[in-house]
């Protein structure tokens, strides 16, 4: 159990990076459709937006994905099951992110939630593959030779 907890804490950084990348991807695809007059006709994606997603991911991980990772590492030993579970949960998280971030804009600008599901689902799939690799190959992670 201690090994799983240590591994879960190591996975905190990739989780935050993947969430930031997925949120940035959704913002590039769907946010680019939104032109707000307050921004003089263009939408500026700045460092503040990326930091906001990064900090949200850092704060959300111990509450959501760490217990989920511990549960999955104890119950689902097959890679295909882990990939399916993480992809499904991440895709649903992407749908939640889209609904909460673009709720006021989606009808007015004809935004599509599919991009959020795909970006976050891909991030979940990458997370599952990285999780499996690092958990089953700890020597490769530490730089030791077998």
JSON list of C-alpha atoms in Angstrom, two decimals:
[
{"chain": "A", "resi": 1, "resn": "UNK", "atom": "CA", "xyz": [0.00, 0.00, 0.00]},
{"chain": "A", "resi": 2, "resn": "UNK", "atom": "CA", "xyz": [2.88, 2.36, 0.78]},
{"chain": "A", "resi": 3, "resn": "UNK", "atom": "CA", "xyz": [4.35, 1.72, -2.67]},
{"chain": "A", "resi": 4, "resn": "UNK", "atom": "CA", "xyz": [0.99, 2.56, -4.26]},
{"chain": "A", "resi": 5, "resn": "UNK", "atom": "CA", "xyz": [0.71, 5.77, -2.22]},
{"chain": "A", "resi": 6, "resn": "UNK", "atom": "CA", "xyz": [4.24, 6.84, -3.17]},
{"chain": "A", "resi": 7, "resn": "UNK", "atom": "CA", "xyz": [3.50, 6.07, -6.80]},
{"chain": "A", "resi": 8, "resn": "UNK", "atom": "CA", "xyz": [0.22, 8.02, -6.59]},
{"chain": "A", "resi": 9, "resn": "UNK", "atom": "CA", "xyz": [2.05, 11.04, -5.24]},
{"chain": "A", "resi": 10, "resn": "UNK", "atom": "CA", "xyz": [4.59, 10.79, -8.06]},
{"chain": "A", "resi": 11, "resn": "UNK", "atom": "CA", "xyz": [1.72, 10.79, -10.57]},
{"chain": "A", "resi": 12, "resn": "UNK", "atom": "CA", "xyz": [0.56, 14.16, -9.24]},
{"chain": "A", "resi": 13, "resn": "UNK", "atom": "CA", "xyz": [2.89, 16.06, -11.59]},
{"chain": "A", "resi": 14, "resn": "UNK", "atom": "CA", "xyz": [1.90, 14.24, -14.81]},
{"chain": "A", "resi": 15, "resn": "UNK", "atom": "CA", "xyz": [-1.76, 14.66, -13.84]},
{"chain": "A", "resi": 16, "resn": "UNK", "atom": "CA", "xyz": [-1.38, 18.41, -13.48]},
{"chain": "A", "resi": 17, "resn": "UNK", "atom": "CA", "xyz": [0.56, 18.68, -16.75]},
{"chain": "A", "resi": 18, "resn": "UNK", "atom": "CA", "xyz": [-1.98, 16.59, -18.68]},
{"chain": "A", "resi": 19, "resn": "UNK", "atom": "CA", "xyz": [-4.92, 18.54, -17.25]},
{"chain": "A", "resi": 20, "resn": "UNK", "atom": "CA", "xyz": [-3.26, 21.80, -18.16]},
{"chain": "A", "resi": 21, "resn": "UNK", "atom": "CA", "xyz": [-2.58, 20.57, -21.69]},
{"chain": "A", "resi": 22, "resn": "UNK", "atom": "CA", "xyz": [-6.16, 19.30, -22.11]},
{"chain": "A", "resi": 23, "resn": "UNK", "atom": "CA", "xyz": [-7.66, 22.54, -20.79]},
{"chain": "A", "resi": 24, "resn": "UNK", "atom": "CA", "xyz": [-5.38, 24.55, -23.06]},
{"chain": "A", "resi": 25, "resn": "UNK", "atom": "CA", "xyz": [-6.38, 22.40, -26.04]},
{"chain": "A", "resi": 26, "resn": "UNK", "atom": "CA", "xyz": [-10.08, 22.92, -25.35]},
{"chain": "A", "resi": 27, "resn": "UNK", "atom": "CA", "xyz": [-9.48, 26.64, -24.98]},
{"chain": "A", "resi": 28, "resn": "UNK", "atom": "CA", "xyz": [-7.66, 26.77, -28.30]},
{"chain": "A", "resi": 29, "resn": "UNK", "atom": "CA", "xyz": [-10.40, 24.88, -30.16]},
{"chain": "A", "resi": 30, "resn": "UNK", "atom": "CA", "xyz": [-13.57, 26.13, -28.49]},
{"chain": "A", "resi": 31, "resn": "UNK", "atom": "CA", "xyz": [-12.38, 29.37, -26.93]},
{"chain": "A", "resi": 32, "resn": "UNK", "atom": "CA", "xyz": [-11.14, 30.62, -30.27]},
{"chain": "A", "resi": 33, "resn": "UNK", "atom": "CA", "xyz": [-14.78, 30.67, -31.46]},
{"chain": "A", "resi": 34, "resn": "UNK", "atom": "CA", "xyz": [-15.65, 33.21, -28.80]},
{"chain": "A", "resi": 35, "resn": "UNK", "atom": "CA", "xyz": [-14.91, 36.82, -29.58]},
{"chain": "A", "resi": 36, "resn": "UNK", "atom": "CA", "xyz": [-15.65, 39.15, -26.74]},
{"chain": "A", "resi": 37, "resn": "UNK", "atom": "CA", "xyz": [-15.82, 42.88, -27.29]},
{"chain": "A", "resi": 38, "resn": "UNK", "atom": "CA", "xyz": [-14.06, 43.46, -23.98]},
{"chain": "A", "resi": 39, "resn": "UNK", "atom": "CA", "xyz": [-11.00, 41.88, -25.58]},
{"chain": "A", "resi": 40, "resn": "UNK", "atom": "CA", "xyz": [-11.35, 44.09, -28.69]},
{"chain": "A", "resi": 41, "resn": "UNK", "atom": "CA", "xyz": [-12.35, 41.27, -30.99]},
{"chain": "A", "resi": 42, "resn": "UNK", "atom": "CA", "xyz": [-9.85, 38.61, -29.96]},
{"chain": "A", "resi": 43, "resn": "UNK", "atom": "CA", "xyz": [-9.44, 36.31, -27.01]},
{"chain": "A", "resi": 44, "resn": "UNK", "atom": "CA", "xyz": [-6.10, 36.36, -25.28]},
{"chain": "A", "resi": 45, "resn": "UNK", "atom": "CA", "xyz": [-4.90, 33.12, -23.73]},
{"chain": "A", "resi": 46, "resn": "UNK", "atom": "CA", "xyz": [-2.29, 34.24, -21.29]},
{"chain": "A", "resi": 47, "resn": "UNK", "atom": "CA", "xyz": [-0.07, 32.74, -18.66]},
{"chain": "A", "resi": 48, "resn": "UNK", "atom": "CA", "xyz": [-2.73, 33.47, -16.04]},
{"chain": "A", "resi": 49, "resn": "UNK", "atom": "CA", "xyz": [-5.15, 31.06, -17.72]},
{"chain": "A", "resi": 50, "resn": "UNK", "atom": "CA", "xyz": [-2.57, 28.27, -17.81]},
{"chain": "A", "resi": 51, "resn": "UNK", "atom": "CA", "xyz": [-1.62, 28.89, -14.19]},
{"chain": "A", "resi": 52, "resn": "UNK", "atom": "CA", "xyz": [-5.28, 28.81, -13.21]},
{"chain": "A", "resi": 53, "resn": "UNK", "atom": "CA", "xyz": [-5.72, 25.38, -14.82]},
{"chain": "A", "resi": 54, "resn": "UNK", "atom": "CA", "xyz": [-2.42, 24.17, -13.32]},
{"chain": "A", "resi": 55, "resn": "UNK", "atom": "CA", "xyz": [-3.36, 25.19, -9.78]},
{"chain": "A", "resi": 56, "resn": "UNK", "atom": "CA", "xyz": [-6.86, 23.76, -10.17]},
{"chain": "A", "resi": 57, "resn": "UNK", "atom": "CA", "xyz": [-5.36, 20.44, -11.25]},
{"chain": "A", "resi": 58, "resn": "UNK", "atom": "CA", "xyz": [-2.86, 20.49, -8.39]},
{"chain": "A", "resi": 59, "resn": "UNK", "atom": "CA", "xyz": [-5.65, 21.14, -5.87]},
{"chain": "A", "resi": 60, "resn": "UNK", "atom": "CA", "xyz": [-8.10, 18.63, -7.37]},
{"chain": "A", "resi": 61, "resn": "UNK", "atom": "CA", "xyz": [-5.71, 15.66, -7.62]},
{"chain": "A", "resi": 62, "resn": "UNK", "atom": "CA", "xyz": [-5.49, 14.70, -3.91]},
{"chain": "A", "resi": 63, "resn": "UNK", "atom": "CA", "xyz": [-9.28, 14.85, -3.60]},
{"chain": "A", "resi": 64, "resn": "UNK", "atom": "CA", "xyz": [-10.25, 12.98, -6.77]},
{"chain": "A", "resi": 65, "resn": "UNK", "atom": "CA", "xyz": [-7.57, 11.17, -8.73]},
{"chain": "A", "resi": 66, "resn": "UNK", "atom": "CA", "xyz": [-5.27, 10.09, -5.88]},
{"chain": "A", "resi": 67, "resn": "UNK", "atom": "CA", "xyz": [-7.96, 7.98, -4.16]},
{"chain": "A", "resi": 68, "resn": "UNK", "atom": "CA", "xyz": [-9.11, 6.77, -7.57]},
{"chain": "A", "resi": 69, "resn": "UNK", "atom": "CA", "xyz": [-5.54, 5.82, -8.53]},
{"chain": "A", "resi": 70, "resn": "UNK", "atom": "CA", "xyz": [-5.10, 3.95, -5.25]},
{"chain": "A", "resi": 71, "resn": "UNK", "atom": "CA", "xyz": [-8.37, 2.09, -5.78]},
{"chain": "A", "resi": 72, "resn": "UNK", "atom": "CA", "xyz": [-7.58, 1.22, -9.38]},
{"chain": "A", "resi": 73, "resn": "UNK", "atom": "CA", "xyz": [-4.05, 0.08, -8.57]},
{"chain": "A", "resi": 74, "resn": "UNK", "atom": "CA", "xyz": [-5.49, -2.32, -5.98]},
{"chain": "A", "resi": 75, "resn": "UNK", "atom": "CA", "xyz": [-8.31, -3.70, -8.13]},
{"chain": "A", "resi": 76, "resn": "UNK", "atom": "CA", "xyz": [-7.57, -3.36, -11.86]},
{"chain": "A", "resi": 77, "resn": "UNK", "atom": "CA", "xyz": [-4.36, -5.11, -12.80]},
{"chain": "A", "resi": 78, "resn": "UNK", "atom": "CA", "xyz": [-4.86, -5.24, -16.56]},
{"chain": "A", "resi": 79, "resn": "UNK", "atom": "CA", "xyz": [-3.66, -2.34, -18.68]},
{"chain": "A", "resi": 80, "resn": "UNK", "atom": "CA", "xyz": [-6.78, -2.36, -20.85]},
{"chain": "A", "resi": 81, "resn": "UNK", "atom": "CA", "xyz": [-9.03, -1.98, -17.80]},
{"chain": "A", "resi": 82, "resn": "UNK", "atom": "CA", "xyz": [-6.94, 0.90, -16.47]},
{"chain": "A", "resi": 83, "resn": "UNK", "atom": "CA", "xyz": [-6.91, 2.67, -19.83]},
{"chain": "A", "resi": 84, "resn": "UNK", "atom": "CA", "xyz": [-10.67, 2.27, -20.16]},
{"chain": "A", "resi": 85, "resn": "UNK", "atom": "CA", "xyz": [-11.41, 3.49, -16.63]},
{"chain": "A", "resi": 86, "resn": "UNK", "atom": "CA", "xyz": [-9.07, 6.50, -16.76]},
{"chain": "A", "resi": 87, "resn": "UNK", "atom": "CA", "xyz": [-10.22, 7.47, -20.26]},
{"chain": "A", "resi": 88, "resn": "UNK", "atom": "CA", "xyz": [-13.89, 7.24, -19.29]},
{"chain": "A", "resi": 89, "resn": "UNK", "atom": "CA", "xyz": [-13.48, 9.23, -16.09]},
{"chain": "A", "resi": 90, "resn": "UNK", "atom": "CA", "xyz": [-11.30, 11.84, -17.80]},
{"chain": "A", "resi": 91, "resn": "UNK", "atom": "CA", "xyz": [-13.76, 12.19, -20.67]},
{"chain": "A", "resi": 92, "resn": "UNK", "atom": "CA", "xyz": [-16.58, 12.77, -18.19]},
{"chain": "A", "resi": 93, "resn": "UNK", "atom": "CA", "xyz": [-14.37, 15.29, -16.39]},
{"chain": "A", "resi": 94, "resn": "UNK", "atom": "CA", "xyz": [-13.84, 17.05, -19.71]},
{"chain": "A", "resi": 95, "resn": "UNK", "atom": "CA", "xyz": [-17.59, 17.24, -20.18]},
{"chain": "A", "resi": 96, "resn": "UNK", "atom": "CA", "xyz": [-17.94, 18.73, -16.69]},
{"chain": "A", "resi": 97, "resn": "UNK", "atom": "CA", "xyz": [-15.13, 21.21, -17.43]},
{"chain": "A", "resi": 98, "resn": "UNK", "atom": "CA", "xyz": [-16.78, 22.26, -20.68]},
{"chain": "A", "resi": 99, "resn": "UNK", "atom": "CA", "xyz": [-20.18, 22.73, -19.07]},
{"chain": "A", "resi": 100, "resn": "UNK", "atom": "CA", "xyz": [-18.80, 24.78, -16.21]},
{"chain": "A", "resi": 101, "resn": "UNK", "atom": "CA", "xyz": [-16.35, 26.89, -18.24]},
{"chain": "A", "resi": 102, "resn": "UNK", "atom": "CA", "xyz": [-18.44, 27.57, -21.33]},
{"chain": "A", "resi": 103, "resn": "UNK", "atom": "CA", "xyz": [-21.99, 27.38, -19.97]},
{"chain": "A", "resi": 104, "resn": "UNK", "atom": "CA", "xyz": [-22.85, 30.96, -20.85]},
{"chain": "A", "resi": 105, "resn": "UNK", "atom": "CA", "xyz": [-21.32, 30.76, -24.33]},
{"chain": "A", "resi": 106, "resn": "UNK", "atom": "CA", "xyz": [-22.09, 27.33, -25.80]},
{"chain": "A", "resi": 107, "resn": "UNK", "atom": "CA", "xyz": [-25.43, 28.15, -27.40]},
{"chain": "A", "resi": 108, "resn": "UNK", "atom": "CA", "xyz": [-24.54, 31.66, -28.48]},
{"chain": "A", "resi": 109, "resn": "UNK", "atom": "CA", "xyz": [-21.31, 30.63, -30.24]},
{"chain": "A", "resi": 110, "resn": "UNK", "atom": "CA", "xyz": [-22.31, 27.04, -31.24]},
{"chain": "A", "resi": 111, "resn": "UNK", "atom": "CA", "xyz": [-19.60, 25.42, -29.14]},
{"chain": "A", "resi": 112, "resn": "UNK", "atom": "CA", "xyz": [-19.26, 21.64, -29.13]},
{"chain": "A", "resi": 113, "resn": "UNK", "atom": "CA", "xyz": [-18.46, 19.64, -26.01]},
{"chain": "A", "resi": 114, "resn": "UNK", "atom": "CA", "xyz": [-16.99, 16.78, -28.02]},
{"chain": "A", "resi": 115, "resn": "UNK", "atom": "CA", "xyz": [-13.61, 18.50, -28.19]},
{"chain": "A", "resi": 116, "resn": "UNK", "atom": "CA", "xyz": [-13.43, 18.67, -24.40]},
{"chain": "A", "resi": 117, "resn": "UNK", "atom": "CA", "xyz": [-14.33, 14.99, -24.08]},
{"chain": "A", "resi": 118, "resn": "UNK", "atom": "CA", "xyz": [-11.69, 14.06, -26.66]},
{"chain": "A", "resi": 119, "resn": "UNK", "atom": "CA", "xyz": [-8.92, 16.22, -25.17]},
{"chain": "A", "resi": 120, "resn": "UNK", "atom": "CA", "xyz": [-9.55, 15.10, -21.60]},
{"chain": "A", "resi": 121, "resn": "UNK", "atom": "CA", "xyz": [-10.12, 11.49, -22.69]},
{"chain": "A", "resi": 122, "resn": "UNK", "atom": "CA", "xyz": [-6.76, 11.52, -24.48]},
{"chain": "A", "resi": 123, "resn": "UNK", "atom": "CA", "xyz": [-5.16, 12.98, -21.36]},
{"chain": "A", "resi": 124, "resn": "UNK", "atom": "CA", "xyz": [-6.72, 10.17, -19.31]},
{"chain": "A", "resi": 125, "resn": "UNK", "atom": "CA", "xyz": [-5.40, 7.58, -21.74]},
{"chain": "A", "resi": 126, "resn": "UNK", "atom": "CA", "xyz": [-1.90, 9.05, -21.55]},
{"chain": "A", "resi": 127, "resn": "UNK", "atom": "CA", "xyz": [-2.18, 9.16, -17.76]},
{"chain": "A", "resi": 128, "resn": "UNK", "atom": "CA", "xyz": [-3.14, 5.46, -17.68]},
{"chain": "A", "resi": 129, "resn": "UNK", "atom": "CA", "xyz": [-0.24, 4.46, -19.93]},
{"chain": "A", "resi": 130, "resn": "UNK", "atom": "CA", "xyz": [2.23, 6.54, -17.92]},
{"chain": "A", "resi": 131, "resn": "UNK", "atom": "CA", "xyz": [0.81, 5.20, -14.67]},
{"chain": "A", "resi": 132, "resn": "UNK", "atom": "CA", "xyz": [1.20, 1.62, -15.88]},
{"chain": "A", "resi": 133, "resn": "UNK", "atom": "CA", "xyz": [4.72, 2.19, -17.16]},
{"chain": "A", "resi": 134, "resn": "UNK", "atom": "CA", "xyz": [5.99, 3.93, -14.04]},
{"chain": "A", "resi": 135, "resn": "UNK", "atom": "CA", "xyz": [4.32, 1.44, -11.69]},
{"chain": "A", "resi": 136, "resn": "UNK", "atom": "CA", "xyz": [5.65, -1.62, -13.49]},
{"chain": "A", "resi": 137, "resn": "UNK", "atom": "CA", "xyz": [9.07, -0.22, -14.35]},
{"chain": "A", "resi": 138, "resn": "UNK", "atom": "CA", "xyz": [10.28, 1.65, -11.26]},
{"chain": "A", "resi": 139, "resn": "UNK", "atom": "CA", "xyz": [13.95, 1.13, -12.17]},
{"chain": "A", "resi": 140, "resn": "UNK", "atom": "CA", "xyz": [13.45, 2.97, -15.44]},
{"chain": "A", "resi": 141, "resn": "UNK", "atom": "CA", "xyz": [11.94, 5.87, -13.52]},
{"chain": "A", "resi": 142, "resn": "UNK", "atom": "CA", "xyz": [14.84, 6.07, -11.06]},
{"chain": "A", "resi": 143, "resn": "UNK", "atom": "CA", "xyz": [17.45, 5.76, -13.81]},
{"chain": "A", "resi": 144, "resn": "UNK", "atom": "CA", "xyz": [18.81, 2.42, -12.58]},
{"chain": "A", "resi": 145, "resn": "UNK", "atom": "CA", "xyz": [19.72, -0.38, -14.95]},
{"chain": "A", "resi": 146, "resn": "UNK", "atom": "CA", "xyz": [18.04, -3.74, -14.66]}
]
